mmCIF file of C-alpha atoms in Angstrom:
data_model
loop_
_atom_site.group_PDB
_atom_site.id
_atom_site.type_symbol
_atom_site.label_atom_id
_atom_site.label_comp_id
_atom_site.label_asym_id
_atom_site.label_seq_id
_atom_site.Cartn_x
_atom_site.Cartn_y
_atom_site.Cartn_z
ATOM 1 C CA MET A 498 14.714 54.215 -30.292
ATOM 2 C CA LYS A 499 11.893 52.801 -32.281
ATOM 3 C CA LYS A 500 13.756 49.649 -33.298
ATOM 4 C CA TRP A 501 14.919 49.206 -29.746
ATOM 5 C CA TRP A 502 11.398 49.558 -28.521
ATOM 6 C CA ILE A 503 10.025 46.937 -31.230
ATOM 7 C CA GLY A 504 12.701 44.717 -30.245
ATOM 8 C CA LEU A 505 11.968 44.896 -26.384
ATOM 9 C CA THR A 506 8.336 44.483 -27.201
ATOM 10 C CA LEU A 507 8.927 41.282 -29.260
ATOM 11 C CA LEU A 508 11.230 39.951 -26.408
ATOM 12 C CA MET A 509 8.663 40.544 -23.856
ATOM 13 C CA ALA A 510 5.872 38.706 -26.040
ATOM 14 C CA SER A 511 8.316 35.941 -26.508
ATOM 15 C CA LEU A 512 8.766 35.638 -22.463
ATOM 16 C CA ILE A 513 5.065 35.707 -22.023
ATOM 17 C CA PHE A 514 4.301 32.941 -24.442
ATOM 18 C CA THR A 515 7.195 30.942 -23.035
ATOM 19 C CA ALA A 516 5.994 31.301 -19.621
ATOM 20 C CA CYS A 517 2.484 30.449 -20.661
ATOM 21 C CA GLY A 518 3.889 27.339 -22.418
ATOM 22 C CA SER A 519 5.844 26.241 -19.550
ATOM 23 C CA SER A 520 2.703 26.738 -17.272
ATOM 24 C CA GLN A 521 0.650 24.495 -19.571
ATOM 25 C CA ALA A 522 3.354 21.873 -19.788
ATOM 26 C CA SER A 523 3.379 21.698 -16.017
ATOM 27 C CA LYS A 524 -0.234 21.523 -15.611
ATOM 28 C CA ASP A 525 -1.380 18.388 -13.796
ATOM 29 C CA GLU A 526 -3.370 16.479 -16.389
ATOM 30 C CA SER A 527 -3.390 12.991 -14.290
ATOM 31 C CA TRP A 528 -7.151 13.022 -13.687
ATOM 32 C CA LYS A 529 -8.054 14.115 -17.451
ATOM 33 C CA LYS A 530 -5.893 11.421 -18.854
ATOM 34 C CA ILE A 531 -7.777 8.730 -16.883
ATOM 35 C CA ALA A 532 -11.129 10.271 -17.710
ATOM 36 C CA ASP A 533 -10.235 10.379 -21.313
ATOM 37 C CA LYS A 534 -9.366 6.676 -21.563
ATOM 38 C CA GLU A 535 -12.142 5.878 -18.954
ATOM 39 C CA THR A 536 -9.953 3.176 -17.246
ATOM 40 C CA LEU A 537 -7.922 2.984 -14.336
ATOM 41 C CA THR A 538 -4.912 0.722 -14.367
ATOM 42 C CA VAL A 539 -3.958 -0.358 -10.759
ATOM 43 C CA ALA A 540 -0.959 -2.367 -9.570
ATOM 44 C CA THR A 541 -1.454 -5.027 -6.973
ATOM 45 C CA SER A 542 -0.051 -8.332 -5.964
ATOM 46 C CA GLY A 543 -2.575 -11.001 -6.038
ATOM 47 C CA THR A 544 -1.045 -12.983 -3.417
ATOM 48 C CA LEU A 545 -1.531 -10.784 -0.179
ATOM 49 C CA PHE A 546 -4.567 -12.365 1.748
ATOM 50 C CA PRO A 547 -6.934 -10.660 2.437
ATOM 51 C CA SER A 548 -5.848 -7.411 0.594
ATOM 52 C CA SER A 549 -5.248 -8.987 -2.933
ATOM 53 C CA TYR A 550 -5.469 -12.566 -3.779
ATOM 54 C CA TYR A 551 -7.226 -15.134 -5.941
ATOM 55 C CA ASN A 552 -10.223 -16.796 -4.535
ATOM 56 C CA ASP A 553 -11.401 -20.300 -5.053
ATOM 57 C CA GLU A 554 -13.214 -19.103 -8.352
ATOM 58 C CA ASN A 555 -9.659 -18.009 -9.424
ATOM 59 C CA LYS A 556 -10.871 -14.365 -9.414
ATOM 60 C CA LEU A 557 -8.731 -11.443 -8.296
ATOM 61 C CA VAL A 558 -10.412 -10.137 -4.946
ATOM 62 C CA GLY A 559 -9.538 -8.791 -1.596
ATOM 63 C CA TYR A 560 -10.063 -5.386 0.457
ATOM 64 C CA ASP A 561 -7.898 -3.173 -1.303
ATOM 65 C CA VAL A 562 -8.736 -4.709 -4.613
ATOM 66 C CA ASP A 563 -12.627 -4.484 -4.101
ATOM 67 C CA VAL A 564 -12.186 -0.907 -2.659
ATOM 68 C CA ALA A 565 -10.399 0.004 -5.933
ATOM 69 C CA LYS A 566 -13.202 -1.484 -7.874
ATOM 70 C CA ALA A 567 -15.741 0.419 -5.778
ATOM 71 C CA VAL A 568 -13.814 3.633 -6.637
ATOM 72 C CA ALA A 569 -13.862 2.933 -10.350
ATOM 73 C CA LYS A 570 -17.476 2.205 -10.197
ATOM 74 C CA LYS A 571 -18.086 5.534 -8.312
ATOM 75 C CA LEU A 572 -15.994 7.532 -10.978
ATOM 76 C CA LYS A 573 -17.670 5.670 -13.901
ATOM 77 C CA LEU A 574 -14.576 3.999 -15.007
ATOM 78 C CA LYS A 575 -13.377 0.612 -16.049
ATOM 79 C CA ILE A 576 -10.554 -0.844 -13.990
ATOM 80 C CA ASN A 577 -7.514 -2.918 -15.224
ATOM 81 C CA PHE A 578 -5.119 -4.917 -12.585
ATOM 82 C CA LYS A 579 -1.469 -5.569 -13.188
ATOM 83 C CA GLU A 580 0.134 -7.924 -10.765
ATOM 84 C CA TYR A 581 3.792 -7.540 -9.415
ATOM 85 C CA ASN A 582 5.759 -7.927 -6.190
ATOM 86 C CA VAL A 583 6.043 -5.003 -4.082
ATOM 87 C CA ASP A 584 9.107 -3.607 -5.721
ATOM 88 C CA GLY A 585 7.448 -3.971 -9.095
ATOM 89 C CA GLN A 586 4.200 -2.202 -7.927
ATOM 90 C CA VAL A 587 6.239 0.949 -6.753
ATOM 91 C CA THR A 588 8.411 0.912 -9.945
ATOM 92 C CA ALA A 589 5.160 0.569 -12.248
ATOM 93 C CA VAL A 590 3.709 3.562 -10.364
ATOM 94 C CA ASN A 591 6.971 5.517 -10.750
ATOM 95 C CA ARG A 592 7.169 4.757 -14.358
ATOM 96 C CA GLY A 593 3.511 5.334 -15.265
ATOM 97 C CA GLU A 594 2.758 1.908 -16.123
ATOM 98 C CA ALA A 595 0.128 1.907 -13.310
ATOM 99 C CA ASP A 596 -2.003 4.682 -12.071
ATOM 100 C CA PHE A 597 -1.728 3.668 -8.464
ATOM 101 C CA ALA A 598 -0.957 0.657 -6.330
ATOM 102 C CA ALA A 599 -3.504 -1.008 -4.172
ATOM 103 C CA ASN A 600 -1.761 -3.570 -1.785
ATOM 104 C CA ASP A 601 -1.961 -2.401 1.911
ATOM 105 C CA PHE A 602 0.684 0.217 1.439
ATOM 106 C CA GLY A 603 1.852 2.514 4.207
ATOM 107 C CA MET A 604 4.390 5.288 3.741
ATOM 108 C CA SER A 605 8.009 4.811 4.600
ATOM 109 C CA LYS A 606 10.523 7.640 4.540
ATOM 110 C CA GLY A 607 12.265 5.816 1.716
ATOM 111 C CA ARG A 608 9.028 6.440 -0.492
ATOM 112 C CA GLU A 609 7.854 9.779 0.831
ATOM 113 C CA LYS A 610 10.042 11.808 -1.441
ATOM 114 C CA LYS A 611 8.527 10.294 -4.800
ATOM 115 C CA PHE A 612 5.212 8.868 -3.559
ATOM 116 C CA SER A 613 2.012 9.669 -1.615
ATOM 117 C CA LEU A 614 -0.969 7.937 -0.324
ATOM 118 C CA SER A 615 -4.553 8.326 -0.648
ATOM 119 C CA SER A 616 -6.795 9.065 2.356
ATOM 120 C CA PRO A 617 -6.443 6.307 4.600
ATOM 121 C CA ILE A 618 -8.857 3.010 3.857
ATOM 122 C CA LYS A 619 -7.357 1.031 6.746
ATOM 123 C CA TYR A 620 -6.267 1.705 10.115
ATOM 124 C CA SER A 621 -4.258 -0.961 11.934
ATOM 125 C CA PHE A 622 -1.165 -1.607 13.923
ATOM 126 C CA ASP A 623 1.691 -4.246 13.627
ATOM 127 C CA SER A 624 2.317 -7.705 15.076
ATOM 128 C CA MET A 625 4.422 -10.847 14.846
ATOM 129 C CA ILE A 626 3.559 -14.485 13.638
ATOM 130 C CA VAL A 627 5.648 -17.059 15.384
ATOM 131 C CA ARG A 628 5.411 -20.797 16.153
ATOM 132 C CA LYS A 629 2.732 -22.014 18.348
ATOM 133 C CA SER A 630 5.042 -24.570 20.199
ATOM 134 C CA ASP A 631 7.600 -22.256 21.503
ATOM 135 C CA ASP A 632 6.738 -18.818 20.401
ATOM 136 C CA SER A 633 10.024 -18.989 18.269
ATOM 137 C CA GLY A 634 11.764 -17.944 21.530
ATOM 138 C CA ILE A 635 10.352 -14.373 20.912
ATOM 139 C CA HIS A 636 8.671 -12.445 23.709
ATOM 140 C CA SER A 637 9.456 -8.839 22.566
ATOM 141 C CA LEU A 638 10.993 -6.944 19.567
ATOM 142 C CA LYS A 639 14.327 -7.179 21.255
ATOM 143 C CA ASP A 640 14.319 -10.917 20.956
ATOM 144 C CA LEU A 641 14.509 -10.687 17.094
ATOM 145 C CA LYS A 642 18.305 -10.583 17.542
ATOM 146 C CA ASP A 643 19.674 -13.786 15.525
ATOM 147 C CA LYS A 644 16.118 -14.922 14.477
ATOM 148 C CA LYS A 645 15.167 -15.579 10.794
ATOM 149 C CA ALA A 646 12.514 -13.040 9.827
ATOM 150 C CA ALA A 647 10.476 -13.760 6.571
ATOM 151 C CA GLY A 648 9.233 -11.120 4.174
ATOM 152 C CA GLU A 649 9.668 -9.580 0.816
ATOM 153 C CA PRO A 650 12.926 -7.409 0.481
ATOM 154 C CA ASN A 651 13.074 -3.877 1.129
ATOM 155 C CA THR A 652 9.721 -3.563 3.237
ATOM 156 C CA SER A 653 9.415 -1.641 6.249
ATOM 157 C CA TYR A 654 8.755 -4.969 8.218
ATOM 158 C CA MET A 655 11.915 -6.485 7.240
ATOM 159 C CA LYS A 656 13.885 -3.217 7.896
ATOM 160 C CA ILE A 657 12.483 -3.260 11.304
ATOM 161 C CA ALA A 658 13.367 -6.971 11.727
ATOM 162 C CA GLU A 659 16.831 -6.349 10.566
ATOM 163 C CA LYS A 660 17.162 -3.239 12.789
ATOM 164 C CA TYR A 661 16.690 -5.485 15.728
ATOM 165 C CA GLY A 662 19.281 -8.010 14.531
ATOM 166 C CA ALA A 663 17.174 -10.489 12.794
ATOM 167 C CA LYS A 664 18.514 -12.223 9.614
ATOM 168 C CA ALA A 665 16.338 -11.566 6.718
ATOM 169 C CA VAL A 666 14.895 -14.583 4.620
ATOM 170 C CA THR A 667 13.403 -12.949 1.458
ATOM 171 C CA TYR A 668 10.517 -14.075 -0.730
ATOM 172 C CA ASP A 669 9.266 -12.890 -4.096
ATOM 173 C CA ASN A 670 5.564 -12.720 -4.089
ATOM 174 C CA ALA A 671 4.899 -15.805 -2.193
ATOM 175 C CA THR A 672 1.645 -16.926 -0.768
ATOM 176 C CA ASN A 673 0.694 -16.950 2.712
ATOM 177 C CA ASP A 674 0.860 -20.857 3.126
ATOM 178 C CA GLN A 675 4.329 -20.796 2.091
ATOM 179 C CA TYR A 676 5.254 -18.077 4.711
ATOM 180 C CA LEU A 677 3.388 -19.657 7.526
ATOM 181 C CA THR A 678 4.586 -23.359 6.761
ATOM 182 C CA ASP A 679 8.240 -22.073 7.068
ATOM 183 C CA VAL A 680 7.814 -20.610 10.353
ATOM 184 C CA ALA A 681 6.089 -23.665 11.406
ATOM 185 C CA ASN A 682 8.793 -26.134 10.413
ATOM 186 C CA GLY A 683 11.579 -23.838 11.303
ATOM 187 C CA ARG A 684 13.008 -22.670 8.243
ATOM 188 C CA THR A 685 12.188 -19.066 9.587
ATOM 189 C CA ASP A 686 11.097 -17.998 12.967
ATOM 190 C CA VAL A 687 8.965 -14.860 12.632
ATOM 191 C CA ILE A 688 6.785 -12.811 10.188
ATOM 192 C CA LEU A 689 6.310 -9.099 10.917
ATOM 193 C CA ASN A 690 3.420 -7.605 9.344
ATOM 194 C CA ASP A 691 -0.001 -6.035 9.786
ATOM 195 C CA TYR A 692 -2.121 -7.265 12.512
ATOM 196 C CA TYR A 693 -5.328 -7.618 10.647
ATOM 197 C CA LEU A 694 -3.550 -9.332 7.507
ATOM 198 C CA GLN A 695 -2.007 -11.735 10.004
ATOM 199 C CA LYS A 696 -5.190 -12.437 11.829
ATOM 200 C CA MET A 697 -6.980 -13.421 8.830
ATOM 201 C CA SER A 698 -4.047 -15.493 7.238
ATOM 202 C CA VAL A 699 -3.628 -17.454 10.476
ATOM 203 C CA ALA A 700 -7.689 -18.029 10.716
ATOM 204 C CA ALA A 701 -7.637 -18.988 6.949
ATOM 205 C CA LEU A 702 -4.998 -21.724 7.515
ATOM 206 C CA PRO A 703 -5.775 -23.154 10.868
ATOM 207 C CA ASP A 704 -3.771 -26.476 10.227
ATOM 208 C CA ILE A 705 -0.532 -24.639 10.308
ATOM 209 C CA PRO A 706 0.804 -24.530 13.627
ATOM 210 C CA VAL A 707 1.509 -20.752 13.988
ATOM 211 C CA LYS A 708 0.000 -17.754 15.846
ATOM 212 C CA ILE A 709 0.085 -13.926 16.591
ATOM 213 C CA LEU A 710 2.438 -13.200 19.499
ATOM 214 C CA GLU A 711 -0.107 -11.932 22.115
ATOM 215 C CA ASP A 712 0.326 -8.426 23.532
ATOM 216 C CA VAL A 713 3.191 -7.389 21.455
ATOM 217 C CA TYR A 714 1.727 -4.755 19.280
ATOM 218 C CA PHE A 715 3.640 -1.683 17.707
ATOM 219 C CA ASN A 716 3.335 0.781 15.010
ATOM 220 C CA ALA A 717 -0.268 1.933 15.004
ATOM 221 C CA ASN A 718 -0.579 3.022 11.233
ATOM 222 C CA SER A 719 -2.768 3.585 8.312
ATOM 223 C CA SER A 720 -2.667 2.318 4.733
ATOM 224 C CA GLY A 721 -4.062 3.578 1.329
ATOM 225 C CA PHE A 722 -3.296 3.744 -2.364
ATOM 226 C CA LEU A 723 0.191 4.503 -3.457
ATOM 227 C CA PHE A 724 0.519 7.397 -5.960
ATOM 228 C CA ASP A 725 3.371 9.088 -7.931
ATOM 229 C CA LYS A 726 3.678 12.527 -5.943
ATOM 230 C CA LYS A 727 3.074 14.331 -9.131
ATOM 231 C CA GLN A 728 -0.407 12.935 -9.631
ATOM 232 C CA LYS A 729 -2.044 15.354 -7.583
ATOM 233 C CA ALA A 730 -5.395 15.796 -9.564
ATOM 234 C CA LEU A 731 -5.875 12.035 -9.748
ATOM 235 C CA LYS A 732 -5.280 11.453 -6.079
ATOM 236 C CA GLU A 733 -7.714 14.250 -5.248
ATOM 237 C CA LYS A 734 -10.318 12.746 -7.479
ATOM 238 C CA ILE A 735 -9.798 9.271 -5.667
ATOM 239 C CA ASN A 736 -10.013 10.773 -2.267
ATOM 240 C CA GLU A 737 -13.403 12.304 -3.169
ATOM 241 C CA ALA A 738 -14.668 8.889 -4.309
ATOM 242 C CA LEU A 739 -13.242 7.316 -1.211
ATOM 243 C CA ALA A 740 -14.913 10.146 1.048
ATOM 244 C CA ASP A 741 -18.319 9.122 -0.756
ATOM 245 C CA LEU A 742 -17.674 5.473 -0.214
ATOM 246 C CA LYS A 743 -16.973 5.822 3.457
ATOM 247 C CA ALA A 744 -20.021 8.186 4.056
ATOM 248 C CA ASP A 745 -22.396 5.886 2.355
ATOM 249 C CA GLY A 746 -21.028 2.737 4.200
ATOM 250 C CA THR A 747 -19.429 1.037 1.425
ATOM 251 C CA LEU A 748 -15.911 0.999 2.984
ATOM 252 C CA ALA A 749 -17.379 -0.703 6.152
ATOM 253 C CA LYS A 750 -19.344 -3.144 4.171
ATOM 254 C CA ILE A 751 -16.191 -4.197 2.095
ATOM 255 C CA SER A 752 -14.126 -4.339 5.343
ATOM 256 C CA GLN A 753 -16.499 -6.486 7.342
ATOM 257 C CA GLN A 754 -16.500 -9.125 4.597
ATOM 258 C CA TYR A 755 -12.674 -9.253 4.577
ATOM 259 C CA PHE A 756 -11.706 -8.557 8.268
ATOM 260 C CA GLY A 757 -14.885 -9.041 10.284
ATOM 261 C CA THR A 758 -14.584 -5.731 11.573
ATOM 262 C CA ASP A 759 -14.472 -2.094 10.341
ATOM 263 C CA VAL A 760 -10.933 -1.296 9.585
ATOM 264 C CA SER A 761 -12.013 2.142 7.783
ATOM 265 C CA VAL A 762 -12.027 3.706 11.405
ATOM 266 C CA LYS A 763 -9.243 3.804 13.810
ATOM 267 C CA PRO A 764 -9.182 0.497 16.208
ATOM 268 C CA LYS A 765 -9.790 0.655 19.788
ATOM 269 C CA GLN A 766 -6.757 -1.001 20.989
ATOM 270 C CA THR A 767 -3.922 1.251 22.547
ATOM 271 C CA VAL A 768 -0.611 0.845 20.707
ATOM 272 C CA THR A 769 2.230 2.830 22.285
ATOM 273 C CA GLU A 770 5.285 1.372 20.752
ATOM 274 C CA GLN A 771 6.381 3.226 17.487
ATOM 275 C CA VAL A 772 9.275 1.736 15.897
ATOM 276 C CA SER A 773 11.016 3.410 12.878
ATOM 277 C CA ALA A 774 12.205 1.178 9.910
ATOM 278 C CA ASP A 775 14.922 3.806 9.210
#
C-alpha cells in the first residue's frame, strides 16, 4: 500500500507540474516580447494614399502610418515598418514577421478565424470610381456585370465586384495614379474602395478624368490595425494607447491632416445598403 501511495503521489505531482508547464507555455506574452525589444514592427504597403504612402520628401507617411507612429510614441517604443502588398501584410502578421498591419484594414469573414482588429481608427463607407465622361456605364452595383474592376487580388472590394459579375483586373501594390489612369483610358471601368480614400485620391490627381459615382454608397464600415488573433495582450495594450490618443485629440488632428475631416468618429451620411463579399 505504501508503494502504491507513493506512486500515486508522484503521479499527481507530475500531473500538476505538467499542467503548470502547459499553462505557462500557453500564456500570452505578445506584449512582453514587444516591451522587451522596445520596438514595434508594422506591416504596411507604402502605396495606399492617404493611409500609407511616400510623400515628396520620400518619407513614409499616411493616416494609418502616423497613427501607428503615435501609438509607438505613447508606449515609448521605436517603430519599424515593413512593406508588402495586402496578401503579404496578412502573411507577415500570421507568420510573426510583423506585430500588426496598418493599411486601412477591415475584417472579412475569410480573415476573422485567424485575425482580429484593434479598436476602430477610422469609420467610413464604400464607393466606386468611374470615368467622368460616361460614368463607365454604371449607375448602381447591379451595373457592374461584365465591367472591368481594378484592384488587388483577394480583397473584399474585388470579391464584391466579382459577386456582381465584374471581371477582375488585378494589380500588385500599384500606385493610385496607375489605377485612376487605367479607368480613364478604358483599360478598366471601375474601382471599388473606401469613400475617403477615393475622395483623397481623386482630389490629389485632378488631371485624371475620373470621379466618385455620386449617391451610390454602400457598406458602412470601420477599419483598424490587423492582429493575429492569438496576440490578445498586445492588442489590448495598443487599444489602450488608441483610447488615450482619441481622448486627447491626437486621432482627430491626424485625421484632419489627411482627410480634411475627423474619420475617427462615425460619419453623418446614412448608408443603408450592406453588401457581403462572401
